[in-house]
Amino acid sequence: MTFLFTVSPDFAPDRLSGWYIFNTWLQKQTDSAIHLEMYNHYQQLHQAIEADKIDLIYANPYDAAMLVRNKGFLPLVKAQGQADEAIVAVHADSPAQDVADLQVNSRVAFTDDPDVRLMGMIMLEPADLDVGNIVPVLADSHVLVAKHLLKGEADAGIILAEAYDNLSGVIRKQLRVLVRSQISVIHHSLMVGPRLQARRGELRQVLLNMAADEKGGGVLAALGFSGWQAVDDEEMEFMIDLMDTLNT
Amino acid sequence: MISDMKPEDIVGDYREAELAFYDGSRRKVLYTELETPYPDGKLIVSTTTPEGVIRQVNRAFVEMSGYSEAELIGAPHNILRHPDMPAAAFKDLWETVLRGEKWQGYVKNLRKDGGYYWVKATVIPNVRGGKVVGYTSVRRKPSRTKVDECAKLYPTLR
């Protein structure tokens, strides 16, 4: 039986090969056939989840909630010391010095990444902005959100903090961050679906040993991680509760 | 039970009030007009037992409340109750979460030093295996317009 593995489409483009290397490593370690399928958009990913095609997924926190509650997925591990954060940025020349300076009907650019959008919209609330009184500018990637700001096609942009930090210095110089989230407890998780759950303990152990493995360390570096750490069921439930409270 | 607030902890001129809680307990609180602005981008997170006793707090909770983590863990969540908050708001909160639903509202919280801070609070029941094992409360930066509305409205509800 071949298992299907996928990664939330918000991964940094330069990590694409890293995920393929990771999948090869994982197949060897577990002596299992695992096919890596990358989806370009959340809509495609959600269709695959709905059709019960996925067995293993590196999921964003928003999807993790749905995977646990509706599809019976269980958490394995998360990247050590990493959390999901978002920033709200404007063009460097924007008159807005604070989120509260943004006006109703501001054009706000974001991607279809649901948790980044959620964190960003929370940070716009102090300006009395919500989905009902902004003009959304949907972009295919965080880089394109930045481009909308540079071209004056958006008044503010919501970007995954990690993606913002990885933008070139030339681009970042022309932008200004109004606010950066400091939530710390929201993170992506590698999760296992019902068909692979009998092997959850084995998979988790292989991943926890990965940093110490001769080749594993290099594979992790290709993903930009220093190692994996276990996520237990209660930690995942807590994060889901947190996402629920925020999604209001 | 929580102890009365102590004058030596208070910063600035203060007034006194005695609060009566839902569980029948009472507390003398000392409060000032000093507002601590809610920090941009942060979330205050806590979890409680089904009875409202604090089980877990994050760093932002400790910083904004002025209490140490050790003082907070095991204390009832109403350690933050400000005398300007109408009791009806908390009655509504409990009735809502006891129905298993999410509660949301704008809350003026009391700091250990007698000052206050406004939050937009959301409370949800933590359901595990079909049973409520506690509550998670998340506070975020509120809009100033909403805070100004509540500051006017709440005294009329007390």
Short mmCIF file of N, CA and C in Angstrom, two decimals, chain A residues 86-202:
data_model
loop_
_atom_site.label_atom_id
_atom_site.label_comp_id
_atom_site.label_asym_id
_atom_site.label_seq_id
_atom_site.Cartn_x
_atom_site.Cartn_y
_atom_site.Cartn_z
N ALA A 86 2.28 36.24 12.21
CA ALA A 86 1.96 37.02 11.01
C ALA A 86 2.34 38.48 11.25
N ILE A 87 2.51 39.21 10.16
CA ILE A 87 2.75 40.65 10.27
C ILE A 87 1.73 41.39 9.41
N VAL A 88 1.46 42.63 9.79
CA VAL A 88 0.69 43.53 8.93
C VAL A 88 1.66 44.61 8.48
N ALA A 89 1.83 44.72 7.16
CA ALA A 89 2.79 45.69 6.63
C ALA A 89 2.10 46.68 5.70
N VAL A 90 2.74 47.83 5.55
CA VAL A 90 2.27 48.84 4.59
C VAL A 90 3.47 49.27 3.75
N HIS A 91 3.23 50.05 2.71
CA HIS A 91 4.33 50.64 1.94
C HIS A 91 5.09 51.60 2.86
N ALA A 92 6.40 51.68 2.69
CA ALA A 92 7.20 52.54 3.56
C ALA A 92 6.71 53.98 3.56
N ASP A 93 6.12 54.40 2.44
CA ASP A 93 5.64 55.80 2.34
C ASP A 93 4.20 55.98 2.83
N SER A 94 3.58 54.92 3.30
CA SER A 94 2.18 55.01 3.73
C SER A 94 2.05 55.99 4.89
N PRO A 95 0.96 56.76 4.92
CA PRO A 95 0.76 57.66 6.06
C PRO A 95 0.42 56.90 7.36
N ALA A 96 0.01 55.63 7.22
CA ALA A 96 -0.38 54.87 8.42
C ALA A 96 0.86 54.54 9.26
N GLN A 97 0.85 55.00 10.50
CA GLN A 97 1.96 54.72 11.40
C GLN A 97 1.58 53.62 12.40
N ASP A 98 0.28 53.37 12.48
CA ASP A 98 -0.24 52.41 13.45
C ASP A 98 -1.42 51.72 12.77
N VAL A 99 -1.73 50.51 13.20
CA VAL A 99 -2.89 49.81 12.63
C VAL A 99 -4.15 50.67 12.75
N ALA A 100 -4.26 51.39 13.88
CA ALA A 100 -5.46 52.21 14.11
C ALA A 100 -5.60 53.32 13.08
N ASP A 101 -4.54 53.62 12.33
CA ASP A 101 -4.62 54.67 11.29
C ASP A 101 -5.27 54.14 10.01
N LEU A 102 -5.40 52.82 9.88
CA LEU A 102 -6.01 52.25 8.66
C LEU A 102 -7.52 52.53 8.67
N GLN A 103 -8.04 52.88 7.52
CA GLN A 103 -9.44 53.32 7.43
C GLN A 103 -10.34 52.21 6.88
N VAL A 104 -11.63 52.37 7.15
CA VAL A 104 -12.64 51.48 6.55
C VAL A 104 -12.47 51.53 5.03
N ASN A 105 -12.69 50.38 4.38
CA ASN A 105 -12.50 50.22 2.93
C ASN A 105 -11.04 50.22 2.50
N SER A 106 -10.13 50.00 3.46
CA SER A 106 -8.72 49.82 3.09
C SER A 106 -8.61 48.56 2.24
N ARG A 107 -7.72 48.62 1.26
CA ARG A 107 -7.47 47.42 0.44
C ARG A 107 -6.41 46.58 1.17
N VAL A 108 -6.80 45.37 1.57
CA VAL A 108 -5.90 44.53 2.36
C VAL A 108 -5.55 43.28 1.53
N ALA A 109 -4.25 43.10 1.30
CA ALA A 109 -3.80 41.95 0.50
C ALA A 109 -3.42 40.79 1.43
N PHE A 110 -3.80 39.58 1.03
CA PHE A 110 -3.41 38.37 1.76
C PHE A 110 -3.52 37.18 0.83
N THR A 111 -2.96 36.05 1.28
CA THR A 111 -3.05 34.82 0.48
C THR A 111 -4.25 34.01 0.99
N ASP A 112 -4.44 32.82 0.42
CA ASP A 112 -5.55 32.00 0.90
C ASP A 112 -5.14 31.13 2.10
N ASP A 113 -4.00 31.46 2.71
CA ASP A 113 -3.52 30.75 3.90
C ASP A 113 -4.42 31.15 5.08
N PRO A 114 -5.30 30.23 5.54
CA PRO A 114 -6.35 30.66 6.48
C PRO A 114 -5.84 31.11 7.84
N ASP A 115 -4.77 30.47 8.35
CA ASP A 115 -4.36 30.88 9.71
C ASP A 115 -3.62 32.20 9.71
N VAL A 116 -2.87 32.47 8.64
CA VAL A 116 -2.18 33.76 8.54
C VAL A 116 -3.21 34.87 8.39
N ARG A 117 -4.21 34.62 7.58
CA ARG A 117 -5.27 35.61 7.40
C ARG A 117 -6.00 35.87 8.73
N LEU A 118 -6.26 34.77 9.46
CA LEU A 118 -6.93 34.90 10.76
C LEU A 118 -6.10 35.76 11.72
N MET A 119 -4.82 35.46 11.82
CA MET A 119 -3.95 36.23 12.73
C MET A 119 -3.90 37.69 12.29
N GLY A 120 -3.82 37.90 10.97
CA GLY A 120 -3.75 39.27 10.45
C GLY A 120 -5.03 40.04 10.73
N MET A 121 -6.18 39.39 10.51
CA MET A 121 -7.45 40.08 10.72
C MET A 121 -7.64 40.43 12.20
N ILE A 122 -7.14 39.58 13.09
CA ILE A 122 -7.21 39.89 14.52
C ILE A 122 -6.42 41.17 14.82
N MET A 123 -5.29 41.30 14.13
CA MET A 123 -4.45 42.48 14.38
C MET A 123 -5.05 43.75 13.76
N LEU A 124 -6.04 43.58 12.84
CA LEU A 124 -6.71 44.75 12.25
C LEU A 124 -7.92 45.20 13.08
N GLU A 125 -8.35 44.35 14.01
CA GLU A 125 -9.54 44.68 14.81
C GLU A 125 -9.43 46.00 15.58
N PRO A 126 -8.25 46.31 16.14
CA PRO A 126 -8.16 47.60 16.86
C PRO A 126 -8.50 48.80 15.98
N ALA A 127 -8.43 48.63 14.66
CA ALA A 127 -8.81 49.71 13.75
C ALA A 127 -10.28 49.59 13.33
N ASP A 128 -11.03 48.71 14.00
CA ASP A 128 -12.43 48.46 13.65
C ASP A 128 -12.58 47.89 12.24
N LEU A 129 -11.55 47.20 11.78
CA LEU A 129 -11.64 46.58 10.45
C LEU A 129 -11.97 45.10 10.60
N ASP A 130 -12.82 44.62 9.72
CA ASP A 130 -13.14 43.20 9.68
C ASP A 130 -13.43 42.81 8.24
N VAL A 131 -13.75 41.53 8.02
CA VAL A 131 -13.95 41.08 6.64
C VAL A 131 -15.07 41.85 5.93
N GLY A 132 -15.95 42.43 6.71
CA GLY A 132 -17.09 43.13 6.12
C GLY A 132 -16.80 44.55 5.66
N ASN A 133 -15.69 45.14 6.12
CA ASN A 133 -15.46 46.53 5.73
C ASN A 133 -14.06 46.81 5.18
N ILE A 134 -13.39 45.73 4.72
CA ILE A 134 -12.14 45.93 3.98
C ILE A 134 -12.38 45.51 2.53
N VAL A 135 -11.47 45.92 1.66
CA VAL A 135 -11.53 45.43 0.28
C VAL A 135 -10.43 44.38 0.15
N PRO A 136 -10.81 43.09 0.05
CA PRO A 136 -9.78 42.05 0.00
C PRO A 136 -9.03 42.05 -1.33
N VAL A 137 -7.73 41.86 -1.26
CA VAL A 137 -6.91 41.73 -2.48
C VAL A 137 -6.21 40.38 -2.35
N LEU A 138 -6.75 39.36 -3.03
CA LEU A 138 -6.23 38.01 -2.87
C LEU A 138 -4.97 37.82 -3.72
N ALA A 139 -3.93 37.27 -3.10
CA ALA A 139 -2.66 37.05 -3.80
C ALA A 139 -2.29 35.57 -3.73
N ASP A 140 -1.55 35.10 -4.72
CA ASP A 140 -1.18 33.69 -4.77
C ASP A 140 -0.07 33.33 -3.80
N SER A 141 0.73 34.30 -3.39
CA SER A 141 1.84 34.00 -2.49
C SER A 141 2.13 35.23 -1.63
N HIS A 142 2.91 35.01 -0.58
CA HIS A 142 3.26 36.12 0.30
C HIS A 142 4.12 37.15 -0.44
N VAL A 143 4.94 36.69 -1.37
CA VAL A 143 5.76 37.62 -2.16
C VAL A 143 4.85 38.55 -2.98
N LEU A 144 3.77 37.98 -3.50
CA LEU A 144 2.84 38.79 -4.29
C LEU A 144 2.05 39.77 -3.42
N VAL A 145 1.85 39.42 -2.15
CA VAL A 145 1.24 40.39 -1.22
C VAL A 145 2.15 41.61 -1.13
N ALA A 146 3.45 41.33 -0.97
CA ALA A 146 4.43 42.43 -0.89
C ALA A 146 4.41 43.26 -2.17
N LYS A 147 4.30 42.58 -3.31
CA LYS A 147 4.29 43.32 -4.59
C LYS A 147 3.08 44.23 -4.71
N HIS A 148 1.91 43.75 -4.23
CA HIS A 148 0.71 44.60 -4.25
C HIS A 148 0.95 45.88 -3.45
N LEU A 149 1.67 45.74 -2.32
CA LEU A 149 1.96 46.92 -1.50
C LEU A 149 2.91 47.86 -2.25
N LEU A 150 3.93 47.29 -2.87
CA LEU A 150 4.93 48.11 -3.56
C LEU A 150 4.31 48.86 -4.74
N LYS A 151 3.36 48.20 -5.41
CA LYS A 151 2.74 48.83 -6.59
C LYS A 151 1.60 49.77 -6.21
N GLY A 152 1.30 49.87 -4.92
CA GLY A 152 0.20 50.74 -4.48
C GLY A 152 -1.16 50.13 -4.77
N GLU A 153 -1.21 48.81 -4.97
CA GLU A 153 -2.49 48.14 -5.24
C GLU A 153 -3.19 47.69 -3.96
N ALA A 154 -2.49 47.81 -2.83
CA ALA A 154 -3.09 47.47 -1.53
C ALA A 154 -2.59 48.49 -0.50
N ASP A 155 -3.46 48.78 0.48
CA ASP A 155 -3.07 49.73 1.53
C ASP A 155 -2.34 49.03 2.67
N ALA A 156 -2.64 47.74 2.85
CA ALA A 156 -1.99 46.96 3.91
C ALA A 156 -1.90 45.52 3.42
N GLY A 157 -0.96 44.79 3.95
CA GLY A 157 -0.80 43.39 3.56
C GLY A 157 -0.58 42.51 4.79
N ILE A 158 -1.13 41.31 4.73
CA ILE A 158 -0.94 40.34 5.81
C ILE A 158 0.00 39.26 5.29
N ILE A 159 1.11 39.05 5.98
CA ILE A 159 2.14 38.12 5.49
C ILE A 159 2.60 37.23 6.64
N LEU A 160 2.82 35.96 6.35
CA LEU A 160 3.43 35.05 7.31
C LEU A 160 4.77 35.66 7.73
N ALA A 161 5.00 35.78 9.04
CA ALA A 161 6.20 36.49 9.51
C ALA A 161 7.48 35.88 8.94
N GLU A 162 7.52 34.55 8.88
CA GLU A 162 8.71 33.87 8.36
C GLU A 162 8.93 34.24 6.89
N ALA A 163 7.83 34.30 6.13
CA ALA A 163 7.94 34.66 4.71
C ALA A 163 8.39 36.11 4.58
N TYR A 164 7.89 36.97 5.44
CA TYR A 164 8.32 38.38 5.39
C TYR A 164 9.82 38.48 5.67
N ASP A 165 10.27 37.76 6.70
CA ASP A 165 11.69 37.81 7.06
C ASP A 165 12.58 37.28 5.94
N ASN A 166 12.01 36.41 5.09
CA ASN A 166 12.79 35.84 3.99
C ASN A 166 12.71 36.66 2.70
N LEU A 167 11.92 37.75 2.72
CA LEU A 167 11.88 38.62 1.53
C LEU A 167 13.25 39.29 1.38
N SER A 168 13.56 39.68 0.16
CA SER A 168 14.87 40.31 -0.04
C SER A 168 14.93 41.65 0.70
N GLY A 169 16.14 42.04 1.04
CA GLY A 169 16.33 43.30 1.76
C GLY A 169 15.80 44.48 0.97
N VAL A 170 15.91 44.39 -0.36
CA VAL A 170 15.44 45.49 -1.22
C VAL A 170 13.93 45.67 -1.06
N ILE A 171 13.21 44.56 -1.02
CA ILE A 171 11.75 44.64 -0.87
C ILE A 171 11.39 45.12 0.54
N ARG A 172 12.05 44.51 1.55
CA ARG A 172 11.69 44.87 2.93
C ARG A 172 11.94 46.36 3.22
N LYS A 173 12.96 46.91 2.55
CA LYS A 173 13.28 48.33 2.76
C LYS A 173 12.14 49.24 2.30
N GLN A 174 11.37 48.76 1.34
CA GLN A 174 10.27 49.59 0.80
C GLN A 174 8.95 49.35 1.53
N LEU A 175 9.01 48.46 2.55
CA LEU A 175 7.80 48.17 3.34
C LEU A 175 8.02 48.59 4.79
N ARG A 176 6.95 48.67 5.53
CA ARG A 176 7.05 48.98 6.97
C ARG A 176 6.07 48.08 7.72
N VAL A 177 6.56 47.40 8.75
CA VAL A 177 5.69 46.53 9.55
C VAL A 177 4.96 47.37 10.60
N LEU A 178 3.63 47.30 10.57
CA LEU A 178 2.85 48.03 11.58
C LEU A 178 2.73 47.22 12.86
N VAL A 179 2.57 45.91 12.69
CA VAL A 179 2.42 45.05 13.86
C VAL A 179 2.85 43.62 13.51
N ARG A 180 3.46 42.97 14.49
CA ARG A 180 3.89 41.57 14.33
C ARG A 180 3.26 40.78 15.47
N SER A 181 2.61 39.68 15.15
CA SER A 181 1.97 38.90 16.22
C SER A 181 3.02 38.25 17.10
N GLN A 182 2.67 38.07 18.37
CA GLN A 182 3.55 37.37 19.33
C GLN A 182 2.69 36.36 20.06
N ILE A 183 2.20 35.39 19.31
CA ILE A 183 1.25 34.43 19.87
C ILE A 183 1.98 33.23 20.46
N SER A 184 3.03 32.77 19.79
CA SER A 184 3.97 31.74 20.27
C SER A 184 3.42 30.32 20.35
N VAL A 185 2.12 30.13 20.47
CA VAL A 185 1.61 28.78 20.71
C VAL A 185 0.87 28.18 19.51
N ILE A 186 0.93 28.86 18.36
CA ILE A 186 0.28 28.32 17.16
C ILE A 186 1.38 27.83 16.22
N HIS A 187 1.25 26.60 15.78
CA HIS A 187 2.33 26.03 14.97
C HIS A 187 1.80 24.99 13.99
N HIS A 188 2.58 24.74 12.94
CA HIS A 188 2.29 23.63 12.03
C HIS A 188 2.58 22.31 12.76
N SER A 189 1.93 21.26 12.32
CA SER A 189 2.17 19.94 12.93
C SER A 189 2.20 18.88 11.85
N LEU A 190 3.07 17.92 12.03
CA LEU A 190 3.04 16.74 11.17
C LEU A 190 2.02 15.79 11.79
N MET A 191 1.04 15.38 10.99
CA MET A 191 -0.08 14.60 11.53
C MET A 191 -0.31 13.33 10.73
N VAL A 192 -0.88 12.36 11.40
CA VAL A 192 -1.07 11.06 10.78
C VAL A 192 -2.58 10.74 10.68
N GLY A 193 -2.97 10.26 9.51
CA GLY A 193 -4.38 9.94 9.26
C GLY A 193 -4.73 8.53 9.68
N PRO A 194 -6.02 8.19 9.62
CA PRO A 194 -6.49 6.90 10.15
C PRO A 194 -5.77 5.66 9.59
N ARG A 195 -5.41 5.66 8.30
CA ARG A 195 -4.79 4.45 7.72
C ARG A 195 -3.38 4.19 8.24
N LEU A 196 -2.74 5.25 8.80
CA LEU A 196 -1.36 5.08 9.27
C LEU A 196 -1.26 5.09 10.80
N GLN A 197 -2.41 5.18 11.46
CA GLN A 197 -2.33 5.40 12.90
C GLN A 197 -1.76 4.25 13.71
N ALA A 198 -1.86 3.04 13.18
CA ALA A 198 -1.28 1.91 13.89
C ALA A 198 0.24 2.07 14.00
N ARG A 199 0.81 2.87 13.13
CA ARG A 199 2.26 3.05 13.12
C ARG A 199 2.67 4.40 13.71
N ARG A 200 1.77 5.03 14.45
CA ARG A 200 2.04 6.37 14.99
C ARG A 200 3.29 6.40 15.89
N GLY A 201 3.38 5.44 16.80
CA GLY A 201 4.51 5.41 17.74
C GLY A 201 5.83 5.24 17.01
N GLU A 202 5.82 4.34 16.04
CA GLU A 202 7.05 4.07 15.27
C GLU A 202 7.47 5.32 14.48
#
